[in-house]
Coordinates of C-alpha atoms in Angstrom, one line a residue:
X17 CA 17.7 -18.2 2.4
X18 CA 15.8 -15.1 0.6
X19 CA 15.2 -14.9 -2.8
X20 CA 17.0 -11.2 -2.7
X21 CA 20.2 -12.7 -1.0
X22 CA 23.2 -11.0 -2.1
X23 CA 21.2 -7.7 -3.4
X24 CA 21.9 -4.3 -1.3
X25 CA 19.1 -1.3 -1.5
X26 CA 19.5 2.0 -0.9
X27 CA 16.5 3.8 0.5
X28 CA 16.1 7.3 0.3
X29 CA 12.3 6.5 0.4
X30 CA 10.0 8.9 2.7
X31 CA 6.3 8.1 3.9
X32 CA 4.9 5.1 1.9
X33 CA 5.4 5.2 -2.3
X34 CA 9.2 3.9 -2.0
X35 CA 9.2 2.8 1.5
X36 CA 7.0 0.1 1.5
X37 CA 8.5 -1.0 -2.0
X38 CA 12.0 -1.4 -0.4
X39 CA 11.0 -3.4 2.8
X40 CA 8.9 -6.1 0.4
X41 CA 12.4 -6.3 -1.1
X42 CA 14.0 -6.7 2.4
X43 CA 11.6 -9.0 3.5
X44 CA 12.7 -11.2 0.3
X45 CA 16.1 -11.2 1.7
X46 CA 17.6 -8.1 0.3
X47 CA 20.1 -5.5 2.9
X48 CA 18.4 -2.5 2.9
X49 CA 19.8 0.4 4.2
X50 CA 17.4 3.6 4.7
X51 CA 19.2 6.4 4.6
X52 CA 17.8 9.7 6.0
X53 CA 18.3 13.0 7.5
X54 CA 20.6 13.5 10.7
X55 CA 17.0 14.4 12.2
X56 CA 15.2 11.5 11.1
X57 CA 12.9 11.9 8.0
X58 CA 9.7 13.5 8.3
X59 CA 7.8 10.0 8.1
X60 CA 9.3 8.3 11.2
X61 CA 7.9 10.9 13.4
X62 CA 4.3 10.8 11.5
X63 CA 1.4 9.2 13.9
X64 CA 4.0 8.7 16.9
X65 CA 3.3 5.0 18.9
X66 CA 6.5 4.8 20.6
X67 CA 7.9 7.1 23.4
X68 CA 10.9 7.8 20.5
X69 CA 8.3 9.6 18.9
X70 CA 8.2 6.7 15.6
X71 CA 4.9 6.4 13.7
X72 CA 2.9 3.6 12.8
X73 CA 2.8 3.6 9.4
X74 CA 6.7 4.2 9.7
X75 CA 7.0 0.9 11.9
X76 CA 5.1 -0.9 9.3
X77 CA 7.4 0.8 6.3
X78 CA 10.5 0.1 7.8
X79 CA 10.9 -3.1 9.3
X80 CA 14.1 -5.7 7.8
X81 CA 16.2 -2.1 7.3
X82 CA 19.1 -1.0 9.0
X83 CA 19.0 3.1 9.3
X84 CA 22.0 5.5 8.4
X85 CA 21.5 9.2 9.1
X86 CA 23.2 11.3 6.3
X87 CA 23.6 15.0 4.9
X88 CA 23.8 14.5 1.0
X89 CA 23.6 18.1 0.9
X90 CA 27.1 18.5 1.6
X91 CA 30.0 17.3 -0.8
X92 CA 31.1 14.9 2.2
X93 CA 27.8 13.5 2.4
X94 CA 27.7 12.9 -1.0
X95 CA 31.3 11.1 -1.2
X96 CA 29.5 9.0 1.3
X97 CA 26.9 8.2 -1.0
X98 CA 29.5 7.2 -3.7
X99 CA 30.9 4.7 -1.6
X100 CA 27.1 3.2 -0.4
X101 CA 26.4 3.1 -4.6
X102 CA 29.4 1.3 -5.6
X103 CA 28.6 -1.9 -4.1
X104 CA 24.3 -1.4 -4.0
X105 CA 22.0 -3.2 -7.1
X106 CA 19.0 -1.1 -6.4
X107 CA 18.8 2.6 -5.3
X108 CA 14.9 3.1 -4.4
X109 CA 13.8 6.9 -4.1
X110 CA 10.7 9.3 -3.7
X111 CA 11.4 12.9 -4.5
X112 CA 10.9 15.1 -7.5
X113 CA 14.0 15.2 -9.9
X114 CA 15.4 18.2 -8.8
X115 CA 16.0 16.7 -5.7
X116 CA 16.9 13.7 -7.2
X117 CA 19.4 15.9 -8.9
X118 CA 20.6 17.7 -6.2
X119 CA 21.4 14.3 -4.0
X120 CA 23.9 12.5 -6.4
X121 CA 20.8 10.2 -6.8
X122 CA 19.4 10.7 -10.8
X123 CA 20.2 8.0 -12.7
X124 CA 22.8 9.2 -15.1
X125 CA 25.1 10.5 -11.8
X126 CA 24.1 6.7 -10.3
X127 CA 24.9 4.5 -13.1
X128 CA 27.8 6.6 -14.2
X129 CA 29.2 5.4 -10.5
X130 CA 27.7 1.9 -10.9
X131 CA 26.9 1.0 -14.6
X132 CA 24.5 -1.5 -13.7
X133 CA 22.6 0.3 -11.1
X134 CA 19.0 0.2 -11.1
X135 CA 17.6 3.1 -9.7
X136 CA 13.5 3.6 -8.6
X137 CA 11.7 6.7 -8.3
X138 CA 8.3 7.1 -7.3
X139 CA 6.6 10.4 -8.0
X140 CA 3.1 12.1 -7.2
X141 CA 2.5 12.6 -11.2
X142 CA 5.5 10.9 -13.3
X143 CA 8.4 12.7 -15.1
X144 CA 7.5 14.5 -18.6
X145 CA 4.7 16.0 -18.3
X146 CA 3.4 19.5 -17.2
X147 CA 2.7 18.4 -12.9
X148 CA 5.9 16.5 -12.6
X149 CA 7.5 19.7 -10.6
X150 CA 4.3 19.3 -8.1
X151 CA 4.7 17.4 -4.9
X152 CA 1.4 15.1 -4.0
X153 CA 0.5 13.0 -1.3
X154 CA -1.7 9.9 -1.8
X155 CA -4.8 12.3 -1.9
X156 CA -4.0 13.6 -5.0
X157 CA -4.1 10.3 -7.0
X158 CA -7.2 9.7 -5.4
X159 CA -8.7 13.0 -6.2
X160 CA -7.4 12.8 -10.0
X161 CA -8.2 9.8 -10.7
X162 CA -11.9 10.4 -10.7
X163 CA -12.3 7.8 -8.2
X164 CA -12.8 10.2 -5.2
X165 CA -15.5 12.1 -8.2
X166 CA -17.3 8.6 -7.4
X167 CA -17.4 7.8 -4.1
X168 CA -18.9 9.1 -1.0
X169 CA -22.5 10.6 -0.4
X170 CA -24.9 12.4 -3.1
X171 CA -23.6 15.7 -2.2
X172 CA -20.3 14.8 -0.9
X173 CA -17.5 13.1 -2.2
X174 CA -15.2 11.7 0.5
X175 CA -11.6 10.7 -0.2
X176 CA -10.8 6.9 1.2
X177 CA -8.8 7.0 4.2
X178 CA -6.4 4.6 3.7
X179 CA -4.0 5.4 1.3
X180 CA -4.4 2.8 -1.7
X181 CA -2.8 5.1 -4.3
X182 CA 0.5 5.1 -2.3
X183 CA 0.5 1.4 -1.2
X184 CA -0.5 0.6 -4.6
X185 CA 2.6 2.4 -6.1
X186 CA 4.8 1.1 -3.7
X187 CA 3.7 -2.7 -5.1
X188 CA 4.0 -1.3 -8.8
X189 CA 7.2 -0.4 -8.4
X190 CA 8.3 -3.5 -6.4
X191 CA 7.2 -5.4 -9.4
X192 CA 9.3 -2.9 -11.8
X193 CA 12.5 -3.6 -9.7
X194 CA 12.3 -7.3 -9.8
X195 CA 11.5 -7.2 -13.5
X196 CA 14.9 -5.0 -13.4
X197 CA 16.6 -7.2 -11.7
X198 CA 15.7 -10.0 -14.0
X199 CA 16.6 -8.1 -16.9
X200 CA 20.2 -7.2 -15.2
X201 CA 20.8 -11.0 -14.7
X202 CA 20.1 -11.9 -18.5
X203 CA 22.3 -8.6 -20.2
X204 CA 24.2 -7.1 -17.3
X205 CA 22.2 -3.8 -17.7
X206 CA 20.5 -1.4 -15.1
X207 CA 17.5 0.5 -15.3
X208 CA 15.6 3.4 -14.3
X209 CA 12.3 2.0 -13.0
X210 CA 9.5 4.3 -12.5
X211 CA 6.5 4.6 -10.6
X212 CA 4.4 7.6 -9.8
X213 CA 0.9 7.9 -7.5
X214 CA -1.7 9.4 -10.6
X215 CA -1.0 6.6 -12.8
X216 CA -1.5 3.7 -10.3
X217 CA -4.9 5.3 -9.0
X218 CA -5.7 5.6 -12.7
X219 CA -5.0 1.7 -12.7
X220 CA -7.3 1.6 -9.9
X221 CA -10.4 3.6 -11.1
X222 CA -10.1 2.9 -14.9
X223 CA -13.2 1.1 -15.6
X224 CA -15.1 4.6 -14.6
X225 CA -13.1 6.1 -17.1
X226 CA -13.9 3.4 -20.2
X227 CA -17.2 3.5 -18.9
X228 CA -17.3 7.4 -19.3
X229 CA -15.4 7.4 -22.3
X230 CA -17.7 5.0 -24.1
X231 CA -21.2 5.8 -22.6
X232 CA -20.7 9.5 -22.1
X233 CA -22.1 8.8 -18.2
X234 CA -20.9 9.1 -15.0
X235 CA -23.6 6.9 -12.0
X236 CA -23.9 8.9 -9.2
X237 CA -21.9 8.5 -5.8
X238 CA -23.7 5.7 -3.9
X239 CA -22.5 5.6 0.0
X240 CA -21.7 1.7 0.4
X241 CA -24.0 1.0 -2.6
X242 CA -22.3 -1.1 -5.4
X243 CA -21.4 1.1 -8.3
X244 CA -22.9 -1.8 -11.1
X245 CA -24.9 -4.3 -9.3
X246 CA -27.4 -4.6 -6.5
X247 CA -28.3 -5.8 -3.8
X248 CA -24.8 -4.4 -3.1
X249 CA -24.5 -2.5 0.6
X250 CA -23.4 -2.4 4.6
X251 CA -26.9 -3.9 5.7
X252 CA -27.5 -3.3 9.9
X253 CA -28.1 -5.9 12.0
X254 CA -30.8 -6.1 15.2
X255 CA -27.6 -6.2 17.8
X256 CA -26.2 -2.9 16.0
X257 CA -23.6 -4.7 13.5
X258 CA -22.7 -4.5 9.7
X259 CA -22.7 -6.8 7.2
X260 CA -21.7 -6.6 3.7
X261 CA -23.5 -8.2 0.9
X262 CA -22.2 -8.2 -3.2
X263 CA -24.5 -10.1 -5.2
X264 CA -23.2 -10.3 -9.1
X265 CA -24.6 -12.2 -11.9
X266 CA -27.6 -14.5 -12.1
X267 CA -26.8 -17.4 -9.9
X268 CA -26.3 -15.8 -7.0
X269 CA -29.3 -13.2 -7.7
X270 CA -31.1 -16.4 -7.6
X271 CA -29.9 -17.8 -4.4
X272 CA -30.5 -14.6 -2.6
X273 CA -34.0 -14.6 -3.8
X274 CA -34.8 -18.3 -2.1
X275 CA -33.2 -17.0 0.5
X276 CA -34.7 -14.0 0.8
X277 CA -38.2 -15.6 0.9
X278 CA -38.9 -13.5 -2.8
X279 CA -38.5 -16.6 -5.2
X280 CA -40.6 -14.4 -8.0
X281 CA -37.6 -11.6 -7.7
X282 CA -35.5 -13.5 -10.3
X283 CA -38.1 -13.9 -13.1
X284 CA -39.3 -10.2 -12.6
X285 CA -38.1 -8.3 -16.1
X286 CA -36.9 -5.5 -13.9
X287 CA -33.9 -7.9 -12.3
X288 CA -32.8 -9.6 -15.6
X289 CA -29.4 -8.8 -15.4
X290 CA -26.8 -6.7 -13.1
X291 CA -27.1 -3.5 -14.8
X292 CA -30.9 -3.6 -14.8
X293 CA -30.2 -5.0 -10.9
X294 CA -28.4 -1.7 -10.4
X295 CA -30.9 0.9 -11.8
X296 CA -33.6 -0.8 -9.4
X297 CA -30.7 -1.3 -6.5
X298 CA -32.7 0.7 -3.7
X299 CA -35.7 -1.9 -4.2
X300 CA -33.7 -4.6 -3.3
X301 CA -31.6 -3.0 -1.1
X302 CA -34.4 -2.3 1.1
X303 CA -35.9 -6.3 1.2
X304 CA -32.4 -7.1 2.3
X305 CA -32.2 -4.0 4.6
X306 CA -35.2 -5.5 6.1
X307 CA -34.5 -8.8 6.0
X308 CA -31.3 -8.2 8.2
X309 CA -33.2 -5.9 10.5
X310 CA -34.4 -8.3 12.6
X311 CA -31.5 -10.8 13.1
X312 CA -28.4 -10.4 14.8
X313 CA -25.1 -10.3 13.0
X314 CA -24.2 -13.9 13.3
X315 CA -27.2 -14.9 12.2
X316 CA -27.1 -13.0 9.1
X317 CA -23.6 -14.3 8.5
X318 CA -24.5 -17.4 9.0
X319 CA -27.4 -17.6 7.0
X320 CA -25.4 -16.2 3.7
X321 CA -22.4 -18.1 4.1
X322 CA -25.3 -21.2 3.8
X323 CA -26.4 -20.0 0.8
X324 CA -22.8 -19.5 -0.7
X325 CA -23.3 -15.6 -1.1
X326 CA -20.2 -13.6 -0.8
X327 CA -20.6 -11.4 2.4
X328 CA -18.2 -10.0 5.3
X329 CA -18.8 -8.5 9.2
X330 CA -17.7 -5.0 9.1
X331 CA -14.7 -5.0 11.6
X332 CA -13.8 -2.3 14.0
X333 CA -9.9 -2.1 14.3
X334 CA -10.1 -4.2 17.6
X335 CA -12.3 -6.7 16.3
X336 CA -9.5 -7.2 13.0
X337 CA -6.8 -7.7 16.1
X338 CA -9.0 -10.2 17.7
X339 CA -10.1 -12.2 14.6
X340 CA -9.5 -16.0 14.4
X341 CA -8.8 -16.2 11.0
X342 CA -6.1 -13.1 11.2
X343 CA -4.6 -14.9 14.4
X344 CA -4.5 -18.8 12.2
X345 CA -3.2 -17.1 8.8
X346 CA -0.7 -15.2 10.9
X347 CA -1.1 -11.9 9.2
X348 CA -0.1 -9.7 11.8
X349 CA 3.1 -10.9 13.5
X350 CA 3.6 -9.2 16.7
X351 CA 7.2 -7.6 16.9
X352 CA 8.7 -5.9 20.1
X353 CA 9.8 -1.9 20.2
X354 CA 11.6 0.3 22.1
X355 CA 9.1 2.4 23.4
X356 CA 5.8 0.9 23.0
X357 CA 3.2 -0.4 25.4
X358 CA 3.4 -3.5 23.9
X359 CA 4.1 -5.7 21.0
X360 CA 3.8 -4.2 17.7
X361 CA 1.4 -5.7 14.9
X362 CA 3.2 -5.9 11.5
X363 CA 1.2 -6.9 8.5
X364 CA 3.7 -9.9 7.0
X365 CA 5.2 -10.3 3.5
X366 CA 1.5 -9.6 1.5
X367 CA 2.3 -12.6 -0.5
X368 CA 3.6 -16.2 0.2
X369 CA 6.0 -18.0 -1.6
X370 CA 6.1 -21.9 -1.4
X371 CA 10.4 -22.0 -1.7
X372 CA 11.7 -18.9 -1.0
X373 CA 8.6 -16.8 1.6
X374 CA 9.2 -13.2 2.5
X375 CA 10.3 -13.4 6.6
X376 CA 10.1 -10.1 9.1
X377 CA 13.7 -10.5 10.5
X378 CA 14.2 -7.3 12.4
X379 CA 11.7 -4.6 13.5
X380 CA 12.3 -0.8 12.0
X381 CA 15.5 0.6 13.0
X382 CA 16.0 3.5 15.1
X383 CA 17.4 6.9 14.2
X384 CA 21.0 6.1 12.8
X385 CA 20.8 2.9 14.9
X386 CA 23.9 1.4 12.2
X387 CA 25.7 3.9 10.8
X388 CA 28.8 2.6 12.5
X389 CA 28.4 -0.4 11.1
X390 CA 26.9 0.5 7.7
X391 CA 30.0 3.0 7.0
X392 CA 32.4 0.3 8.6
X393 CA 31.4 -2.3 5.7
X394 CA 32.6 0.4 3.2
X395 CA 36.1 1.2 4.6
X396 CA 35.5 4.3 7.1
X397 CA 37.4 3.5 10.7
X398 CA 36.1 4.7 13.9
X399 CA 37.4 7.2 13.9
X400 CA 36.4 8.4 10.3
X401 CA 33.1 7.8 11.7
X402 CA 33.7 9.9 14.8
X403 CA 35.2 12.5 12.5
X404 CA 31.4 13.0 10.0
X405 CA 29.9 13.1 13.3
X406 CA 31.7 16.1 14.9
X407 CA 31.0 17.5 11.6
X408 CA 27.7 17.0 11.5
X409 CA 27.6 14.5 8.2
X410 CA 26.5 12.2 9.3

């Protein structure tokens, strides 16, 4: 049995933000229906895998849902969308309000339907101030957070490719909606939860800002290069490997000294402390540089893990597949779809809980693969069904 047992979603979610929000939920046990466009939304078809033409980060986004296609454009669409609200706890939406507006799906049209609704919205820049009418990707969290101002090569910054600022959000707002949902239980009394990309890089990258707030300084962009201590990088191996090293505070400096065969490091005025360890990074960047140069990978791993220093293999995509530990924890569960070569990998339930853990029942639906039986459970016949479809509503 799921924690979310008994709660229904609605997901007008597209691309990541609310997605990935409303399948934590379903893999907690909640019914999520995704409702989209008679032509599929424009993130199914994004990075196609599968000869139906769905996208990875879509199979990922979507699995535990059952998919309705619907036109909430048209007033029959949106009698449809009546019905779904009355008997759904949590609506779960990404779109600016005018849109939200124009759906039936802003709150005060939702809770006048269902008083207890909680609705959850997640924008590129929140509502109230003077960007909330601009549409944003993930970029553009990462590019105004200052983050992106931070990162990357001395005369380039570079944007991270994977798309924290939306995956971020998306867990933001799961935590919003369950912290609704515990509030509805004690008064009986919905909420608008809202989440928004700018605010959770902001989250994210804060520290630069107290940092430039309060010193008046921004460090400059430092590749792999630790932003506040050293040794901090991607250090190559003999056989043509990575490995990551992240030395903090004055233990560990010490260890890696011994270890490092430069014992006199530690007591040298320069190192005293990680700031100071920063300013005079590339010196010790380089004796570890060196000190990796002629060992192969597992040897430098080995080596460090010995000395209790916290370091890491950089992976290729096929080496994370392969991994033992990946393949023990069971982090990637391996899920058949229509379509593809062969198995699917989903990342499980991010979290694990002892009584009640998250559980990948179902993989992502296809295009409008229950709207018979999703409009059945709220009183349309067949042939009411047949009907929206000759008439293109659904």
């Amino acid at each position: 049995m799921g924690v979310l047992d008994g709660i229904r979603v609605l997901d007008y979610g597209r691309f990541i933000a609310a997605p990935w929000c409303s399948a934590l939920l379903a893999d907690m046990g909640a019914d999520v229906i995704r409702v989209e466009k008679r032509e599929g939304g424009e993130d199914r078809w994004v990075q196609s895998v599968a000869d139906s033409g769905e996208g990875g980060t879509f199979l990922q986004c979507n699995r535990n849902k059952r998919s309705l296609t619907l036109d909430t454009t048209i007033e029959e669409g949106r009698e449809v969308t009546r019905k779904l609200v009355a008997g759904t706890d949590v609506v779960v939406a990404n779109m600016p309000a005018a849109g939200m507006r124009a759906s039936g799906l802003d709150y005060d049209t939702l809770r006048a339907i269902k008083p207890d609704i909680i609705l959850a919205s997640a924008t590129a820049y929140g509502e109230g101030g003077p960007y909330s009418d601009r549409i944003g990707f993930d970029g553009a969290g990462q590019v105004m957070s200052g983050a992106v101002y931070r990162q990357g090569l001395p005369d380039t910054p570079i944007r991270t490719v994977v798309p924290y600022a939306d995956f971020g959000t998306a867990l933001t707002l799961t935590i919003g909606v369950m912290m609704a949902l515990y509030h509805r239980d004690r008064t009986g009394v919905g909420q608008h939860v809202e989440g928004a990309l700018l605010p959770t890089a902001l989250m994210l990258s804060n520290a630069f800002l107290i940092e430039r707030a309060l010193l008046g300084t921004d460090k400059p962009r430092m590749v792999n290069q630790g932003t506040s201590v050293a040794p901090c990088d991607l250090y190559r191996t003999s056989d043509g490997g990575w490995v990551l090293l992240q030395i903090a505070g004055p233990p560990m400096f010490k260890r890696w000294c011994r270890l490092v065969g430069r014992p006199e490091l530690f007591d040298d005025p320069r190192f005293a402390d990680d700031d100071l360890r920063w300013e005079h990074g590339a010196e010790l960047n380089d004796i570890m540089a060196q000190w990796c140069a002629d060992k192969t990978k597992t040897e430098v791993l080995a080596l460090l893990e010995a000395a209790k220093l916290p370091a890491a293999p950089l992976h290729s995509t096929q080496d994370v597949l392969d991994d033992p530990h990946v393949e023990a924890m069971g982090y990637l569960q391996r899920m058949p779809f229509p379509g593809t070569a062969r198995d699917v990998p989903i990342i499980e339930t991010p979290f694990r809980l002892s009584e009640t853990p998250g559980a990948i029942r179902r993989r992502a639906p296809l295009l409008g693969e229950h709207t018979e039986e999703i409009l059945g459970e709220i009183g349309y016949s067949a042939d009411q069904v047949k009907s929206l479809r000759s008439r293109s509503v659904v």
